Coordinates of C-alpha atoms in Angstrom, one line a residue:
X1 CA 21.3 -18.8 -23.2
X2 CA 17.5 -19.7 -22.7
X3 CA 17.6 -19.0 -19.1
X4 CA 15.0 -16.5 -18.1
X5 CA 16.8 -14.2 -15.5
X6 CA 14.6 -12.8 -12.1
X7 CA 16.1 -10.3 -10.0
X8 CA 14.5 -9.7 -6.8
X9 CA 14.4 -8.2 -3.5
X10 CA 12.5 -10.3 -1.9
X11 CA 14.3 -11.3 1.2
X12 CA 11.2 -13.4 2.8
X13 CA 10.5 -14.9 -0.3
X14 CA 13.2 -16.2 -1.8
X15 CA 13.2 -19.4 -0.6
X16 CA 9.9 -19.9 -2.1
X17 CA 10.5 -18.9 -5.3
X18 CA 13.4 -21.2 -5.9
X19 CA 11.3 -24.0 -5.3
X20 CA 8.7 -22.6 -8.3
X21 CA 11.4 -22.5 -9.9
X22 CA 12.3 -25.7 -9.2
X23 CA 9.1 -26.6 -10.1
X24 CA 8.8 -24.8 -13.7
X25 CA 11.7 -27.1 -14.2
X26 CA 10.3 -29.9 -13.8
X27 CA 7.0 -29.3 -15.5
X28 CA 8.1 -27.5 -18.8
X29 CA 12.2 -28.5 -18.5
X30 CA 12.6 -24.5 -18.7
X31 CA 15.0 -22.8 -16.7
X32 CA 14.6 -19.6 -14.1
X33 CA 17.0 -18.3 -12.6
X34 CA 15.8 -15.8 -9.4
X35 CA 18.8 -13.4 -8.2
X36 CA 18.2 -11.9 -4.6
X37 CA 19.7 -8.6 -3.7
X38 CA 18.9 -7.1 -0.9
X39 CA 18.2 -5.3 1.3
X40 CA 15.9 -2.8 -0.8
X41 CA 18.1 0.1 -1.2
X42 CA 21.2 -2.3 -2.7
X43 CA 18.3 -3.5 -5.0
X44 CA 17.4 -0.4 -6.1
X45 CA 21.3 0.7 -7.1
X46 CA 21.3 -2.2 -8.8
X47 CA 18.3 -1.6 -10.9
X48 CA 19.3 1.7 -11.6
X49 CA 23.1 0.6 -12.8
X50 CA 21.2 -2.2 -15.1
X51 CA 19.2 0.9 -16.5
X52 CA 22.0 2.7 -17.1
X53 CA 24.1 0.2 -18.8
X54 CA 21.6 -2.0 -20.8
X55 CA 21.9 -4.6 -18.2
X56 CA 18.8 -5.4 -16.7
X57 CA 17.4 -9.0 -16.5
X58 CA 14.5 -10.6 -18.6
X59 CA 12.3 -9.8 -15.7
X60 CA 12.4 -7.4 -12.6
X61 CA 10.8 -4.9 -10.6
X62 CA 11.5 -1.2 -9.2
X63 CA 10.6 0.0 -6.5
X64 CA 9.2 3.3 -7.2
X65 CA 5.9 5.1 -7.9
X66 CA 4.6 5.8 -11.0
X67 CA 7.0 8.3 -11.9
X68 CA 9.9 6.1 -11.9
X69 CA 8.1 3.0 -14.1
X70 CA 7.1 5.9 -16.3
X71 CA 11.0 6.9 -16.8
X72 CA 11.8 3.4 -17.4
X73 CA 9.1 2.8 -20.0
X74 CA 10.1 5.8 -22.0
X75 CA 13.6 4.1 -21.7
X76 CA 12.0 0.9 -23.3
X77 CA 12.8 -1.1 -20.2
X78 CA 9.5 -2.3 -19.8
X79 CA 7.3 -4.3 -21.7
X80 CA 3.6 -3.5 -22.6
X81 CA 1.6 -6.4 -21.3
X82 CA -1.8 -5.4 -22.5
X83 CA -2.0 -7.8 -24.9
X84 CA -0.5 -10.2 -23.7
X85 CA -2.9 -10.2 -20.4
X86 CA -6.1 -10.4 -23.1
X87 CA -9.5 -9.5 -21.6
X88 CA -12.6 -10.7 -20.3
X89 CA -13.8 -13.8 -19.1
X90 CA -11.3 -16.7 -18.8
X91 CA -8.2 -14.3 -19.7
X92 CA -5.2 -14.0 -17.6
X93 CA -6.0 -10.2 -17.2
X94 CA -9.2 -11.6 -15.0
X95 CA -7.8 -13.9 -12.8
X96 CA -6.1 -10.5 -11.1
X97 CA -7.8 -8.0 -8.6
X98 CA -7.8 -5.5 -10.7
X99 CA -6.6 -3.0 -8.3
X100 CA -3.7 -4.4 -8.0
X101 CA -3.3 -4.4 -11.8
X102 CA -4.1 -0.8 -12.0
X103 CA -1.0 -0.1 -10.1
X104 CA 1.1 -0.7 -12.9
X105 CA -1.6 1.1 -15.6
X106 CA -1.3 4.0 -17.2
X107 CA -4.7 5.4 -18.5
X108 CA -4.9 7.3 -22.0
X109 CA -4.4 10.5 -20.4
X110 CA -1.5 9.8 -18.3
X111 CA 0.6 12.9 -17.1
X112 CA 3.5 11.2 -18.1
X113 CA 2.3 11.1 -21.7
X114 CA 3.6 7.4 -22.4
X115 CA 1.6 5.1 -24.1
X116 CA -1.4 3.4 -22.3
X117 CA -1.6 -0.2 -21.2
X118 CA -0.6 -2.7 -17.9
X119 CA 3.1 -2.8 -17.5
X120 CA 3.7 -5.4 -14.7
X121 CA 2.4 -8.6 -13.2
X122 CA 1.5 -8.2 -9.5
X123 CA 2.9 -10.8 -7.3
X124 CA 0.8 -10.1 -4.4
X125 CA -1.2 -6.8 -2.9
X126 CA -1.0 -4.7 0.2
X127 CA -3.8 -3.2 2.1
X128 CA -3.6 -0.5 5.3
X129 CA -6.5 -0.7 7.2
X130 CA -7.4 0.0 10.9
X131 CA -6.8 -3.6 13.1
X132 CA -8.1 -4.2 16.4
X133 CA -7.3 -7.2 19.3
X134 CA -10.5 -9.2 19.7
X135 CA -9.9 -10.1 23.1
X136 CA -9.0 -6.5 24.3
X137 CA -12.3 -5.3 22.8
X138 CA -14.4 -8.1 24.9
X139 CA -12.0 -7.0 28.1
X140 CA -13.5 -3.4 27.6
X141 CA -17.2 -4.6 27.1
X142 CA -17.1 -3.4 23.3
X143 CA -18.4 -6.6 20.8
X144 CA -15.8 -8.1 19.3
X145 CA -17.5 -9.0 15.8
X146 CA -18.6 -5.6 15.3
X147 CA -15.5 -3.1 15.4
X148 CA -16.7 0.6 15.2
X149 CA -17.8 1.9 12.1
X150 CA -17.9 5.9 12.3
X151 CA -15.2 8.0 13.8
X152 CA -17.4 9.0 17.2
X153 CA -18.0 5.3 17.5
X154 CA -14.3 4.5 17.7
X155 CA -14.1 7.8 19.9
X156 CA -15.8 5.3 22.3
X157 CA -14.1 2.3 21.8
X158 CA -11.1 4.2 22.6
X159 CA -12.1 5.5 25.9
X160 CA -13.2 1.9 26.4
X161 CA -10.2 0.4 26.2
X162 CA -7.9 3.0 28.3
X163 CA -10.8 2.2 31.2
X164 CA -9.5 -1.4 30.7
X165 CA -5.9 -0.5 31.1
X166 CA -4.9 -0.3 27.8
X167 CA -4.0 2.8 25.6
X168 CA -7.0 2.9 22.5
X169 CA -5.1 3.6 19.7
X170 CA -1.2 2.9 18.5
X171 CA 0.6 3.7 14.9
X172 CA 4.1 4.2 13.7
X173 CA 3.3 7.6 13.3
X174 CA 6.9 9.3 13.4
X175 CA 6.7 7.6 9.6
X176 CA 4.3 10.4 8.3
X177 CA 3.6 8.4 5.4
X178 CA 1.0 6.2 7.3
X179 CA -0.6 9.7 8.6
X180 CA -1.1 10.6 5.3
X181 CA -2.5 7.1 4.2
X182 CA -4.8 7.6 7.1
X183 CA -5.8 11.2 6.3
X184 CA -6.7 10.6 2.5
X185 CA -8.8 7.3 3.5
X186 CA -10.9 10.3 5.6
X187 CA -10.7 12.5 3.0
X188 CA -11.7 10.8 0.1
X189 CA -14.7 8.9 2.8
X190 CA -16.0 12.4 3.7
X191 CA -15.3 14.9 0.5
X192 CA -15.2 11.9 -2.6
X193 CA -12.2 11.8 -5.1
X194 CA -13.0 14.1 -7.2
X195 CA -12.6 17.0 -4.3
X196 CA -9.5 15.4 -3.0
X197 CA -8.1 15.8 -6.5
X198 CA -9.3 19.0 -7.2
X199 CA -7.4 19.8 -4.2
X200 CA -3.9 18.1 -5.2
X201 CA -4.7 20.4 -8.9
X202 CA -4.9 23.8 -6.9
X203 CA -8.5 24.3 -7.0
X204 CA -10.1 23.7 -3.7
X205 CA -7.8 25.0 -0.8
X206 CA -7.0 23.5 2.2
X207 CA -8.9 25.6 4.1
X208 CA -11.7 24.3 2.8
X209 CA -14.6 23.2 5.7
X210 CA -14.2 19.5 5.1
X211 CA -10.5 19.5 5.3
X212 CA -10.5 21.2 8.6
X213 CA -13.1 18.6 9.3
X214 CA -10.4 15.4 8.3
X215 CA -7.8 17.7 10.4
X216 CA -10.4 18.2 13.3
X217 CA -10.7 14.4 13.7
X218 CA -6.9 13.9 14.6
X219 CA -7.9 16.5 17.0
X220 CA -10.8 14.8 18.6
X221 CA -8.6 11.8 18.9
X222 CA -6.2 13.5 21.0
X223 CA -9.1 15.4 22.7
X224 CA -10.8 11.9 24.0
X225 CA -7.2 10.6 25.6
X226 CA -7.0 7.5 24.9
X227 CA -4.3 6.7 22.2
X228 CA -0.3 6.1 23.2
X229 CA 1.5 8.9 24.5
X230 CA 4.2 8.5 21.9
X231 CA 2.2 7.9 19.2
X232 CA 4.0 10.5 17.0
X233 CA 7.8 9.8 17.8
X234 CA 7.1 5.8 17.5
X235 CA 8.6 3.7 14.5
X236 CA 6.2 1.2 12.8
X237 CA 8.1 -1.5 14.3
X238 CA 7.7 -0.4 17.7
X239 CA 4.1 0.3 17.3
X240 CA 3.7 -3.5 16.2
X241 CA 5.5 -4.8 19.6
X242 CA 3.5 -2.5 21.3
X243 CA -0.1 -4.1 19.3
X244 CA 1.1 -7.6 19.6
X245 CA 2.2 -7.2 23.2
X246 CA -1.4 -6.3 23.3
X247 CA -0.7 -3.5 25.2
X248 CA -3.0 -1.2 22.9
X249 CA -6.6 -2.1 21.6
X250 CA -6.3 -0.4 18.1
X251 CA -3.7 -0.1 15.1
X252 CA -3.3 1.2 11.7
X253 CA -0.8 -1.1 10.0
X254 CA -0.2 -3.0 6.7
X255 CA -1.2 -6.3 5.8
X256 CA 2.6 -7.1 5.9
X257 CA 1.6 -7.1 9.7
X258 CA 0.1 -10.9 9.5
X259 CA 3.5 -11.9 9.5
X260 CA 4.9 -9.6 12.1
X261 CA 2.4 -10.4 14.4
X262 CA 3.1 -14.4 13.7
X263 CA 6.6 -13.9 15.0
X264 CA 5.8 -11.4 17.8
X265 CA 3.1 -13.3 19.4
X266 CA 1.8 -16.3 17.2
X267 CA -1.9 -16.7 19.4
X268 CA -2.7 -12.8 18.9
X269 CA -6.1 -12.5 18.1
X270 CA -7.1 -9.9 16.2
X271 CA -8.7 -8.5 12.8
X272 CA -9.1 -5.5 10.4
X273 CA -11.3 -3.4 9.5
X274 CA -12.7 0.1 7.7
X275 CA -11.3 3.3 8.7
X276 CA -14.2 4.6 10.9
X277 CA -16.0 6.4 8.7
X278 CA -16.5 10.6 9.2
X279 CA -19.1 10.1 6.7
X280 CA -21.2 6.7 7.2
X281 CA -22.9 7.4 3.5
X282 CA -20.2 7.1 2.0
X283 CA -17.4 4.0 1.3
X284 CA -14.7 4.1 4.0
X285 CA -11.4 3.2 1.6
X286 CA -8.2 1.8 2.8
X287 CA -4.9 1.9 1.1
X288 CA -4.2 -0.9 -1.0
X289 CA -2.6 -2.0 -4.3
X290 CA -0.2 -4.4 -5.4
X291 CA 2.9 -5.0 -3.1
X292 CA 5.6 -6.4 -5.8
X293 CA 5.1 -6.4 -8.8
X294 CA 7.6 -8.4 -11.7
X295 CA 7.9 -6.4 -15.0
X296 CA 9.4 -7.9 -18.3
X297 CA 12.8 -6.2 -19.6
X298 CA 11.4 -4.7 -23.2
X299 CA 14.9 -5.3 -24.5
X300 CA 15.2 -9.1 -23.4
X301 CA 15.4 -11.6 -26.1
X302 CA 13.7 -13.4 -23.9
X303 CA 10.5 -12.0 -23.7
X304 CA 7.8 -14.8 -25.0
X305 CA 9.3 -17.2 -22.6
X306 CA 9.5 -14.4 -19.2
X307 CA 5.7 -13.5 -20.2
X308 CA 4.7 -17.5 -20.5
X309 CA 6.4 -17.8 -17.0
X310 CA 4.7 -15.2 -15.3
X311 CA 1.6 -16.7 -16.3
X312 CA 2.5 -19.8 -14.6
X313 CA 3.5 -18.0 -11.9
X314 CA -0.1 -16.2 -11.8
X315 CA -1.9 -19.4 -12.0
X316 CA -4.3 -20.2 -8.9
X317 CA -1.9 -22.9 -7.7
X318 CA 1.7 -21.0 -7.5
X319 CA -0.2 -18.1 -5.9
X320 CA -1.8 -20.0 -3.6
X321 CA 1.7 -21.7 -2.1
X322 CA 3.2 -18.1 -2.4
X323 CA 0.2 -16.7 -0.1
X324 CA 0.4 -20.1 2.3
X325 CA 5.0 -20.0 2.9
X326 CA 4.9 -16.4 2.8
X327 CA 1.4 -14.9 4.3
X328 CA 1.4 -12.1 1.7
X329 CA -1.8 -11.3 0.1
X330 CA -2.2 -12.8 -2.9
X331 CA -3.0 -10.5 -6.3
X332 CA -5.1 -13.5 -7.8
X333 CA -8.4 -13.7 -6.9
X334 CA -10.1 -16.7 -5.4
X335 CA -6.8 -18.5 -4.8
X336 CA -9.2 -20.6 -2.4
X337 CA -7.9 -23.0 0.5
X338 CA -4.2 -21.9 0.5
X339 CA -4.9 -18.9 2.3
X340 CA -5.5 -18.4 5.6
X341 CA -9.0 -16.4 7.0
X342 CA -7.2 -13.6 8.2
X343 CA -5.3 -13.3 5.3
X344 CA -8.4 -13.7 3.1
X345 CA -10.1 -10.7 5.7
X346 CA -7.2 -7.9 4.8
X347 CA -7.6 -9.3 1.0
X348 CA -11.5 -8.2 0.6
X349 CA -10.1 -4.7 1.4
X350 CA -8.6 -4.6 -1.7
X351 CA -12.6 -3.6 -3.2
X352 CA -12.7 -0.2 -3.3
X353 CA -8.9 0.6 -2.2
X354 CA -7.2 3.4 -3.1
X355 CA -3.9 4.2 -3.8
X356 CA -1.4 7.2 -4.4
X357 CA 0.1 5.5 -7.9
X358 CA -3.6 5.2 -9.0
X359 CA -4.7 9.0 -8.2
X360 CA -5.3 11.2 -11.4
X361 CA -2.9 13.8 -9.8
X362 CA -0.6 13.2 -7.1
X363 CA 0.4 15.9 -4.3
X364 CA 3.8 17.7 -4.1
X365 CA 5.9 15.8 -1.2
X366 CA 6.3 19.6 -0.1
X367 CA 3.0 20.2 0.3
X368 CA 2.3 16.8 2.3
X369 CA 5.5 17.3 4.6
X370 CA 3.6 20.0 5.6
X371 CA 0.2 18.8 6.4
X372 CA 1.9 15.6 7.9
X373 CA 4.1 17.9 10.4
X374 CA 0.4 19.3 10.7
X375 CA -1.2 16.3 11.9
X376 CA 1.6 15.1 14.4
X377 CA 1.5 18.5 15.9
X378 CA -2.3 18.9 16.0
X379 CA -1.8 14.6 18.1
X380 CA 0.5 16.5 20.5
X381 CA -1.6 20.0 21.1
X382 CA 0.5 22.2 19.6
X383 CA -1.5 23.6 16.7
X384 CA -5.4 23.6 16.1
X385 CA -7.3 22.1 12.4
X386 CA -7.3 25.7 11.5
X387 CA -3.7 26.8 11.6
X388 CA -2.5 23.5 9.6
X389 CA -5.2 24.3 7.1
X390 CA -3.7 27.5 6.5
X391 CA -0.1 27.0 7.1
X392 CA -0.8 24.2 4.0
X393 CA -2.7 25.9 1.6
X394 CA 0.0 28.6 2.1
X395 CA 2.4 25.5 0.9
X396 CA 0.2 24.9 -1.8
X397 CA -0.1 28.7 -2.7
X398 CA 3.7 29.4 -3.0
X399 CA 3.8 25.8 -5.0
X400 CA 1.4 27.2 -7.6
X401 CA 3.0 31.0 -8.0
X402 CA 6.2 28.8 -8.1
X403 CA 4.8 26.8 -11.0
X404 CA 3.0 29.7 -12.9
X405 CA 6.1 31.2 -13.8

């Protein structure tokens, strides 16, 4: 009756978190109980059954954006954890990036209208940055502690590398969501957040000098020749045998990646770095936020105990072995000697990261099909910055009149 109930999804993890669970046990003689189902989508249909019928464990995650936690807390699924995570120095709200934190926040003034506070513990975080092969870049003559830092910069590094037999640049780039993560990392570097935003409201249009400018450097990458010629039809996991086969000098990719790359080709040596900057004033953001995240059931009689565990879960210690078995980055700051320098490299990204469940307004999936479809065909010659600015903010345009009425 007093067990606390986890369900998870967590395929790579799973073994690890039985033996913290193990080890709760043994420290405090309390019980956990992790449940795996997998693979995601299973997971998913579960969670949403659980909803449906009351029957959702003590603690959990979905696997959503910000729209579906905001359905659930409505629901009372989900506990508010604001208090519980306390504030400033020496609370557990602290110990956390708090960009990874944030992913789970809803502000005051949330569109969703339901109450403000943190809703879920993050596990570990994510970042999507630019990575490049070290030994590829000395092979082409480029340094290989000092990766390029502005767009025309990795315009050379590019034409570098295809002189040294290699092509410059892959991505998974048939999944358009990594385009896009690419394009609003340019977006919010040259233009700020507060124009990217106005943008996703309806104000500024697509059409708009600097976004041709974001589109025209997709162009300029396909103008200098370097990256793979199937850079739009490729899968992620194809583009990641093609990078650890180091048979391309440039990647955009997840932090999930430090994994892939272990079991591809374990003596790869490479690291990440900035989106090259189209605006060198200005921060060059990546992607990142918190990867899974654990949320207490706001129904469970057992809710005191789940929030005590997650905070034992949370402490330096656990997150450190979680980081070390299962090289994910981990949410806790300064978790110290557990993780490895690579790891710790895609974990400083995390300072000014951005992320789509964090943006004050998001953008219609419509509208970002669109510009997407834009991008691949601008890679392959088909369309110029000018026609997917317009054929967009004609997206945008119909979205609006559709939503004025």
């Amino acid at each position: 009756v007093n067990t606390v109930v986890v369900w998870h999804w967590m395929t790579d993890r799973d073994a690890a978190l039985q033996q913290l669970s193990a080890k709760y046990k043994e420290q405090t003689g309390k019980d956990v109980k992790f449940q795996l189902y997998a693979p995601s989508d299973v997971y998913q249909q579960k969670v949403r059954v659980g909803a449906q019928t009351n029957s959702l464990p003590d603690v959990y995650g979905i696997l959503g954006d910000a729209r579906d936690l905001a359905s659930f807390v409505e629901a009372g699924h989900v506990e508010n954890l604001t208090t519980a995570l306390g504030e400033g120095a020496g609370s557990w709200k602290e110990s956390f990036y708090e960009e990874a934190l944030n992913t789970s926040r809803f502000t005051a003034t949330n569109v969703y209208n339901v109450p403000a506070g943190i809703y879920g513990i993050p596990i570990d975080v994510t970042t999507i940055p630019f990575i490049y092969n070290k030994k590829l870049f000395a092979k082409a003559g480029l340094n290989p502690d000092v990766p390029p830092a502005t767009w025309d910069q990795f315009l050379e590094a590019g034409k570098k590398l295809k002189a040294a037999g290699v092509t410059g640049f892959t991505s998974g780039w048939a999944e358009s969501w990594l385009i896009f993560s690419l394009a609003t990392d340019l977006a919010f570097n040259l233009m700020g957040e507060e124009k990217v935003m106005s943008t996703f409201r309806g104000e500024t249009p697509y059409t708009d000098p600097q976004w041709v400018e974001v589109l025209g450097a997709f162009k300029k990458m396909k103008e200098a020749g370097f990256m793979d010629p199937s850079l739009v039809t490729l899968g992620n996991k194809s583009a990641e045998q093609a990078f650890s086969s180091e048979r391309s000098g440039i990647t955009f990719n997840g932090s999930w990646a430090v994994n892939v790359y272990a079991g591809m080709n374990p003596t790869l040596e490479y690291a990440p770095m900035r989106p090259p900057a189209l605006n060198p004033a200005n921060p060059s953001p990546v992607w990142g936020g918190a990867g899974s995240v654990f949320l207490v059931n706001g129904k469970s009689e057992r809710r005191d105990a789940s929030v005590e565990f997650l905070k034992w879960l949370s402490q330096k210690e656990q997150a450190g072995f979680l980081a070390a078995e299962t090289k994910n980055l981990p949410a806790v700051k300064d978790v110290g000697g557990n993780v490895s320098p690579i790891l710790a490299q895609f974990a400083a990204l995390m300072k000014d990261s951005i992320h789509p469940n964090r943006f004050s307004v998001g953008e219609d999936p419509k509208v970002q099909e669109v510009f997407n479809k834009g991008i691949q065909s601008i890679l392959i010659g088909e369309k110029t910055p000018e026609q997917v600015a317009a054929e967009t903010k004609k997206a945008k345009d119909k979205l609006l009149s559709k939503l004025a009425k």
